[in-house]
Coordinates of C-alpha atoms in Angstrom, one line a residue:
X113 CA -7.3 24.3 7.7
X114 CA -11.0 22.9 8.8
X115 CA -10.7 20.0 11.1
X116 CA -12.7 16.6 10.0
X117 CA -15.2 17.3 12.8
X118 CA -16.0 20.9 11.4
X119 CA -15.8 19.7 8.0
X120 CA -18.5 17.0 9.0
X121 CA -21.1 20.3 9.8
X122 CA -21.2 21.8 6.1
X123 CA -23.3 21.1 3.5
X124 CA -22.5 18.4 1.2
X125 CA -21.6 20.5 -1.6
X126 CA -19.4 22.5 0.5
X127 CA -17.5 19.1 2.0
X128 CA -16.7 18.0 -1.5
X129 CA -15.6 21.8 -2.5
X130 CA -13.0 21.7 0.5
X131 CA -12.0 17.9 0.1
X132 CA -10.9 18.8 -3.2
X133 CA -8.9 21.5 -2.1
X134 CA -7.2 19.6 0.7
X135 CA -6.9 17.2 -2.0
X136 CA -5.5 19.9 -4.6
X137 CA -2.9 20.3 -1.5
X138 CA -1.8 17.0 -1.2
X139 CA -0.8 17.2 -4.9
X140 CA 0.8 20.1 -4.3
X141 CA 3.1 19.3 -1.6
X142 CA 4.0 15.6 -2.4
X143 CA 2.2 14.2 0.3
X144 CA -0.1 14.9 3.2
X145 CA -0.8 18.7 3.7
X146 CA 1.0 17.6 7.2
X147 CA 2.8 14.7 5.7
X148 CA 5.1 14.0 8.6
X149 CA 4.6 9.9 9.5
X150 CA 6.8 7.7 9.4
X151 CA 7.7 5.6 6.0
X152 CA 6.7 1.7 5.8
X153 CA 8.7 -0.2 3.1
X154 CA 6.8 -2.3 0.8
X155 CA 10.0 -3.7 -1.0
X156 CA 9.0 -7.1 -0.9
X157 CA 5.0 -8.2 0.5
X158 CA 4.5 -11.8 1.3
X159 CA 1.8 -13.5 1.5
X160 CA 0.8 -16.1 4.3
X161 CA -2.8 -18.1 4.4
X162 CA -4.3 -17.0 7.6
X163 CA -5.3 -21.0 8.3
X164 CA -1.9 -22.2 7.6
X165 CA 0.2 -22.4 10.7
X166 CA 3.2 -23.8 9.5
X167 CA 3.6 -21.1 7.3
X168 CA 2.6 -18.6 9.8
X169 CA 5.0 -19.6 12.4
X170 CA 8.0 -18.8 9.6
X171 CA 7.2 -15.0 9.8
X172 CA 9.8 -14.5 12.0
X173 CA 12.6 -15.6 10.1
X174 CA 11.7 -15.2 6.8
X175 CA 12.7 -11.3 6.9
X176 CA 10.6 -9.0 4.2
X177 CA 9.1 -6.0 4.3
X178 CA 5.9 -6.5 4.9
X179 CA 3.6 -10.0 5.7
X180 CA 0.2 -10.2 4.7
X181 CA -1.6 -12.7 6.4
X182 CA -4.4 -13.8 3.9
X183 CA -8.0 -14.5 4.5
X184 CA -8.6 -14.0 0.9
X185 CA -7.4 -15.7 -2.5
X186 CA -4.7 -18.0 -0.3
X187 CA -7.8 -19.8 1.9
X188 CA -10.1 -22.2 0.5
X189 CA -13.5 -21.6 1.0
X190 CA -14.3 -23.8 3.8
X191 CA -11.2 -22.4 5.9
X192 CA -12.3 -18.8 5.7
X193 CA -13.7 -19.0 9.2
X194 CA -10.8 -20.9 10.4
X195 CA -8.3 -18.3 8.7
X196 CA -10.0 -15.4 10.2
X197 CA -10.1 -16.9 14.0
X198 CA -6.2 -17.8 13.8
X199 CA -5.5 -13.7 12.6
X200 CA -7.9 -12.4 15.3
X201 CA -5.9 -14.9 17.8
X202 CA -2.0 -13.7 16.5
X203 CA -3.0 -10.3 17.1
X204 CA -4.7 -10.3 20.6
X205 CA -2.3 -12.8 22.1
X206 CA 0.5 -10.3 20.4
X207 CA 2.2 -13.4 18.7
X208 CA 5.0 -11.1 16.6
X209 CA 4.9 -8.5 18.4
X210 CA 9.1 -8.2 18.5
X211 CA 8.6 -8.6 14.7
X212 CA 10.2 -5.5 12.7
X213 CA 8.2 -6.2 9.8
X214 CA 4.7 -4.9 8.7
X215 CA 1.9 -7.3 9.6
X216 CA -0.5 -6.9 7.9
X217 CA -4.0 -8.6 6.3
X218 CA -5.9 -9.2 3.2
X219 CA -9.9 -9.0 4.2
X220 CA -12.2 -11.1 1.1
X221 CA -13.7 -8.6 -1.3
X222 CA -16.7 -6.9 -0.6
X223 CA -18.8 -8.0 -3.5
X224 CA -17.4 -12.0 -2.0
X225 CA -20.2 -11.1 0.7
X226 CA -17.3 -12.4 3.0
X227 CA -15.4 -8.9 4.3
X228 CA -18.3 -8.1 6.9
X229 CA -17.3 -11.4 9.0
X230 CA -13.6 -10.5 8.4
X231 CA -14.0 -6.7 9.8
X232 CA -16.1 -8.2 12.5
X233 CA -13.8 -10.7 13.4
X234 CA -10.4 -9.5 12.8
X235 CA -11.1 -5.6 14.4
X236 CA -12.4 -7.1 17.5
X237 CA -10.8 -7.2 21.1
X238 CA -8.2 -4.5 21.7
X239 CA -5.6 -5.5 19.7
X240 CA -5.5 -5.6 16.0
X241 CA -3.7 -4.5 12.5
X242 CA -2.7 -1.2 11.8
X243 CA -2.8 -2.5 8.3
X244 CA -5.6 -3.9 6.0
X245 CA -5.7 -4.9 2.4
X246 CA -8.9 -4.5 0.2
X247 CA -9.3 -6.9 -2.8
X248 CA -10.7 -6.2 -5.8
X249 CA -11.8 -2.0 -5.6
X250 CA -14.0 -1.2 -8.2
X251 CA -16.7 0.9 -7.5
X252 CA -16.7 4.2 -4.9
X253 CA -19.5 2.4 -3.1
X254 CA -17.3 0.0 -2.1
X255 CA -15.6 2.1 -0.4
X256 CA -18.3 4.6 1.6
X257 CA -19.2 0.5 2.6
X258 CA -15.8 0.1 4.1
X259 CA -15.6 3.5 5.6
X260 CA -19.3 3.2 7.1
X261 CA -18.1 -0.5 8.8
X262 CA -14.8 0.7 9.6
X263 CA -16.2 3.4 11.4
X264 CA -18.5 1.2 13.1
X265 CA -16.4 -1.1 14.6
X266 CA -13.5 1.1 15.2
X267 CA -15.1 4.4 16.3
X268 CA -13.6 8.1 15.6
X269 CA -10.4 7.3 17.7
X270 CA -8.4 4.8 15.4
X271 CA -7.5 5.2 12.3
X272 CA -6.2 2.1 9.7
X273 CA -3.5 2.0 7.1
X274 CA -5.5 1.2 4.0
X275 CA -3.9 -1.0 0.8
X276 CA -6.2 -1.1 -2.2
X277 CA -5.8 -3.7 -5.0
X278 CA -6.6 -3.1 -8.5
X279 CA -7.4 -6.4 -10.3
X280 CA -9.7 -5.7 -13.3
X281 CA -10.1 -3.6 -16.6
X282 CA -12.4 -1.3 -15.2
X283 CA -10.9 -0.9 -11.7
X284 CA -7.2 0.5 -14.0
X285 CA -9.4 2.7 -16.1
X286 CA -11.3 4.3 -13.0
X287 CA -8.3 4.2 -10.6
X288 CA -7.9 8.0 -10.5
X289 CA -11.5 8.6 -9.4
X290 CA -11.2 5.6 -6.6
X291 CA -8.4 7.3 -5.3
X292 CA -9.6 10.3 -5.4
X293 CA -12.8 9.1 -4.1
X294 CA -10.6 7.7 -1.0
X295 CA -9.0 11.1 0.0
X296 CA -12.5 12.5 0.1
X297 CA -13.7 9.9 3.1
X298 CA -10.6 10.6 4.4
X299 CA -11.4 14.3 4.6
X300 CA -14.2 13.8 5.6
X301 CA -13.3 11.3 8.3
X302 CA -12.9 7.9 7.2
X303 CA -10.7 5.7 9.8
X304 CA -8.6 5.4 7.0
X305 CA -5.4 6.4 5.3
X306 CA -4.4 5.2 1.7
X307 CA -1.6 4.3 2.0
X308 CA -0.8 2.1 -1.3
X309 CA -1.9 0.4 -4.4
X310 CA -1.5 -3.2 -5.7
X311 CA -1.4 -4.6 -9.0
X312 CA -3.2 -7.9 -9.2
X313 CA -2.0 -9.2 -12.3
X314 CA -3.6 -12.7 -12.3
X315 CA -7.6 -11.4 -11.6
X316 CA -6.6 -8.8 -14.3
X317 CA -5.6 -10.8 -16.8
X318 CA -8.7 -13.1 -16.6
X319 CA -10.7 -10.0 -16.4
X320 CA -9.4 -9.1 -20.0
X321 CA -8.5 -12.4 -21.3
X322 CA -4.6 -12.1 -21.4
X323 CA -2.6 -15.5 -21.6
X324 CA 0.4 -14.9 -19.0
X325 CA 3.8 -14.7 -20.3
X326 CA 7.2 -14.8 -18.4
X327 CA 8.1 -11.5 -20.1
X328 CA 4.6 -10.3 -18.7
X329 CA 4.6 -8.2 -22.3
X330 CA 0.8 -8.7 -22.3
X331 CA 1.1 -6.0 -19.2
X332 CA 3.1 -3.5 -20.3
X333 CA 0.5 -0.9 -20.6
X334 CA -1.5 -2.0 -17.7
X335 CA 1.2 -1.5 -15.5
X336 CA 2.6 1.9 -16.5
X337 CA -1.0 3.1 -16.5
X338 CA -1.2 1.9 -12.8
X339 CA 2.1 2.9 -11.6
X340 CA 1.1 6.5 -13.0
X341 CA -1.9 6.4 -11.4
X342 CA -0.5 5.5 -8.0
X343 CA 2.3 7.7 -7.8
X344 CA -0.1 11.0 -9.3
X345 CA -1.4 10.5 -5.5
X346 CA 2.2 9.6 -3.7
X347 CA 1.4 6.3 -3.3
X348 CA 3.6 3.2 -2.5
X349 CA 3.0 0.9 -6.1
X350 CA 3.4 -2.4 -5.7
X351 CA 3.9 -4.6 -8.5
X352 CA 3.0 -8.2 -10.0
X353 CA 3.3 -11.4 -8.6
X354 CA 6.9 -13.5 -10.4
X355 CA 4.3 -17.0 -10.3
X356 CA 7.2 -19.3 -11.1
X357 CA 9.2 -19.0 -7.5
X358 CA 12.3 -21.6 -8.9
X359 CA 12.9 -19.5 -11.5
X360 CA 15.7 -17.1 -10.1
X361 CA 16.9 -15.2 -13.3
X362 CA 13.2 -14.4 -14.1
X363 CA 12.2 -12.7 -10.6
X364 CA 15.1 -10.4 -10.4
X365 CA 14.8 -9.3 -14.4
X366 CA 11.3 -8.6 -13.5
X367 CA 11.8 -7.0 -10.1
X368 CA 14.5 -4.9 -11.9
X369 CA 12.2 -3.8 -14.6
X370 CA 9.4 -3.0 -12.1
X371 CA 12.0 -1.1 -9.9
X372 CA 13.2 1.0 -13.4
X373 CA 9.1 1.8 -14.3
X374 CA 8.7 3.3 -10.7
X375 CA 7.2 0.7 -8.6
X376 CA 8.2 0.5 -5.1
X377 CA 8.1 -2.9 -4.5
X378 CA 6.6 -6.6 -5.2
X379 CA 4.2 -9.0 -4.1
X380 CA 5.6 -12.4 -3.3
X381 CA 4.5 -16.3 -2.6
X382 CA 7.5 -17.9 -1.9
X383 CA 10.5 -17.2 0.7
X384 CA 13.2 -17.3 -2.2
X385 CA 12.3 -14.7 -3.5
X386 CA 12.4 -12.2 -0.7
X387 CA 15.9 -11.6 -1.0
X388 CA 16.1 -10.8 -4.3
X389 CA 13.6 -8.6 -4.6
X390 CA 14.2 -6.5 -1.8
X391 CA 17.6 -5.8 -3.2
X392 CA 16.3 -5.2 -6.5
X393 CA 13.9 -2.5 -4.6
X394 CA 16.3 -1.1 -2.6
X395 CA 18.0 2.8 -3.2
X396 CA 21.9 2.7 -4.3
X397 CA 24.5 4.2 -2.4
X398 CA 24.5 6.9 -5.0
X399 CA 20.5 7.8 -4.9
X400 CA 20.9 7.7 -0.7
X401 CA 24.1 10.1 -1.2
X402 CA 21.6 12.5 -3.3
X403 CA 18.9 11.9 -1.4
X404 CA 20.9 13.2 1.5
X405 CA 22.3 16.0 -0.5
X406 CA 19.1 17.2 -1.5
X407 CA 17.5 16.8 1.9
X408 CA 20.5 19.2 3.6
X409 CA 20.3 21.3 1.0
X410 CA 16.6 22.3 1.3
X411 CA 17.0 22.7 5.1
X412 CA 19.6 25.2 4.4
X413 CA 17.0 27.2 2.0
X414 CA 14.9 27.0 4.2
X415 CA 16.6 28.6 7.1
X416 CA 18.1 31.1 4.8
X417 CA 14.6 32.4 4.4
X418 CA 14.7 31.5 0.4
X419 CA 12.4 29.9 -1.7
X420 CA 12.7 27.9 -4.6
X421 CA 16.1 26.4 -5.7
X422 CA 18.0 24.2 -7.8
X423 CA 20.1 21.1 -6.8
X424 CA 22.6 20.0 -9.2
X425 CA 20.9 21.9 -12.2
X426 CA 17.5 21.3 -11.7
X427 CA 14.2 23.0 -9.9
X428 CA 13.4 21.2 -6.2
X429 CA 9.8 21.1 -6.2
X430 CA 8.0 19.4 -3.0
X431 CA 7.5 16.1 -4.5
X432 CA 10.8 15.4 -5.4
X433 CA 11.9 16.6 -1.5
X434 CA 9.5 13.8 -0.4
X435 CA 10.9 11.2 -2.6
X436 CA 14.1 11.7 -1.0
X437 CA 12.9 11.8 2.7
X438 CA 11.5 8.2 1.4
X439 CA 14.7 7.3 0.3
X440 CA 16.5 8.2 3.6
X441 CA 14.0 6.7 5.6
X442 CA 14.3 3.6 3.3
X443 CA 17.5 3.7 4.1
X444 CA 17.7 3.8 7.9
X445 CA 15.4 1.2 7.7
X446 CA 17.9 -1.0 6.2
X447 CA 20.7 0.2 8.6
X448 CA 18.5 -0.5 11.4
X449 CA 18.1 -4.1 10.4

């Protein structure tokens, strides 16, 4: 397999002829052609404004998955610089640092002319997220842009967790070729890795001129389309916002259905709903136990010397292995907290 350096000294022409057979590969095997990090859960990702500090200071007990401190939709204009400051100032003074839980951020959009300041501030000093959230993808310019800055400010040697959102009509109908388009850089030496995909429901529905619903029926194509997408390139989906937080019965309804359609977890804005929806996102005892089965299984194959198989009936192919790896990682994750 070429290395990114020696991939970097061909041709164009013959870079995007071997990105699309490492990306060919990645279909192939589930994953990775070395797909051997470490699973992040995603059940449930709250959101935190960046310039509000008694929301901030909550992290710690409030217990999901992942924490997305905002710079973005949650701050008002004229606290974009204050938002931004506070985030660089968590991570270099390593405010959560005993915190379990993703940390994460949401940079403004590029086409918001805002996302330069937020790389700039947010990447500087020695200390800062492993993961960042991009608003808004549409167009693969965008994203040679953030390559070409994240390159800049991090160098060769680091390399960030990326989260893409997809929040209009044309950003769902060209999703595979952004994604695509993603694994290329990364071939060719991005300081990124996709990592997973969010839905942004409310942007969407503006974009197209949907009137929300509490069924969210006005979505059901949008959604399966996306989850497809997401999950043709093993990527973590995450789904819809549930906007009314008192509402109990709705959220885990919804959370169930998105759970049932393949999504692998939820974006929230309110504390209440953590709970639920992490349960809602989380494997059964029975899909851990086959998980598990499936996992020892292989392993036995594969020290056997044998090839294909089938487990309980059916053909094992690799992406089905890596789906239960996720499972039992998901689920150490939850016997570890």
């Amino acid at each position: 397999m070429l290395k990114t350096n020696a991939l970097k000294k061909l041709s164009f022409p013959m870079r995007q002829c071997f990105s699309k057979i490492l990306l060919d590969a990645r279909l192939i095997t589930g994953g990775n052609v070395n797909d051997t990090k470490k699973y992040t859960p995603r059940r449930a990702m709250m959101y935190v404004s960046g310039n509000d500090w008694k929301k901030i200071n909550k992290i710690s007990s409030m217990g999901a998955d992942s924490f997305i401190l905002d710079c973005e939709d949650g701050v008002a204009l004229n606290r974009k610089d204050e938002a931004r400051n506070n985030i660089q100032k968590i991570f270099q003074e390593k405010m959560f640092s005993a915190l379990k839980s993703e940390l994460s951020v949401r940079i403004n959009s590029i086409e918001s002319g805002l996302c330069k300041k937020d790389l700039e501030t947010i990447l500087k000093g020695p200390i800062f997220p492993s993961t960042l959230h991009l608003p808004k993808m549409e167009t693969k310019m965008q994203l040679d842009w953030l390559a070409q800055e994240l390159e800049s400010l991090l160098g060769k040697n680091h390399i960030i967790k990326l989260i893409v959102f997809v929040e209009s009509a044309r950003a769902l109908l060209d999703m595979k070729e952004l994604i695509q388009h993603c694994f290329i850089l990364m071939d060719q030496g991005a300081p990124f890795t996709l990592e997973a995909a969010v839905f942004g429901s409310d942007d969407f529905c503006a974009d197209i001129g949907a009137t929300r619903t509490p069924e969210a029926k006005e979505l059901l194509y949008s959604r399966q389309h996306f989850v497809t997408c997401a999950k043709a390139y093993r990527l973590q989906a995450i789904d819809l916002v549930y906007i009314n937080f008192k509402d109990m019965d709705g959220l885990l309804r919804q959370s169930v259905e998105g759970a049932q359609m393949g999504f692998t977890g939820k974006q929230v804005i309110h504390p209440s709903q953590i709970e639920i929806v992490q349960q809602a996102f989380s494997p059964s005892k029975e899909k851990i136990q086959w998980a598990r089965e499936l996992v020892q299984s292989f392993d036995a194959h594969q020290q056997s010397g044998k090839g294909a198989f089938t487990f309980h009936g059916n053909m094992i192919d690799m992406p089905l292995l890596l789906q239960a790896r996720n499972i039992l990682q998901m689920a150490e994750h939850l016997d570890q907290n």
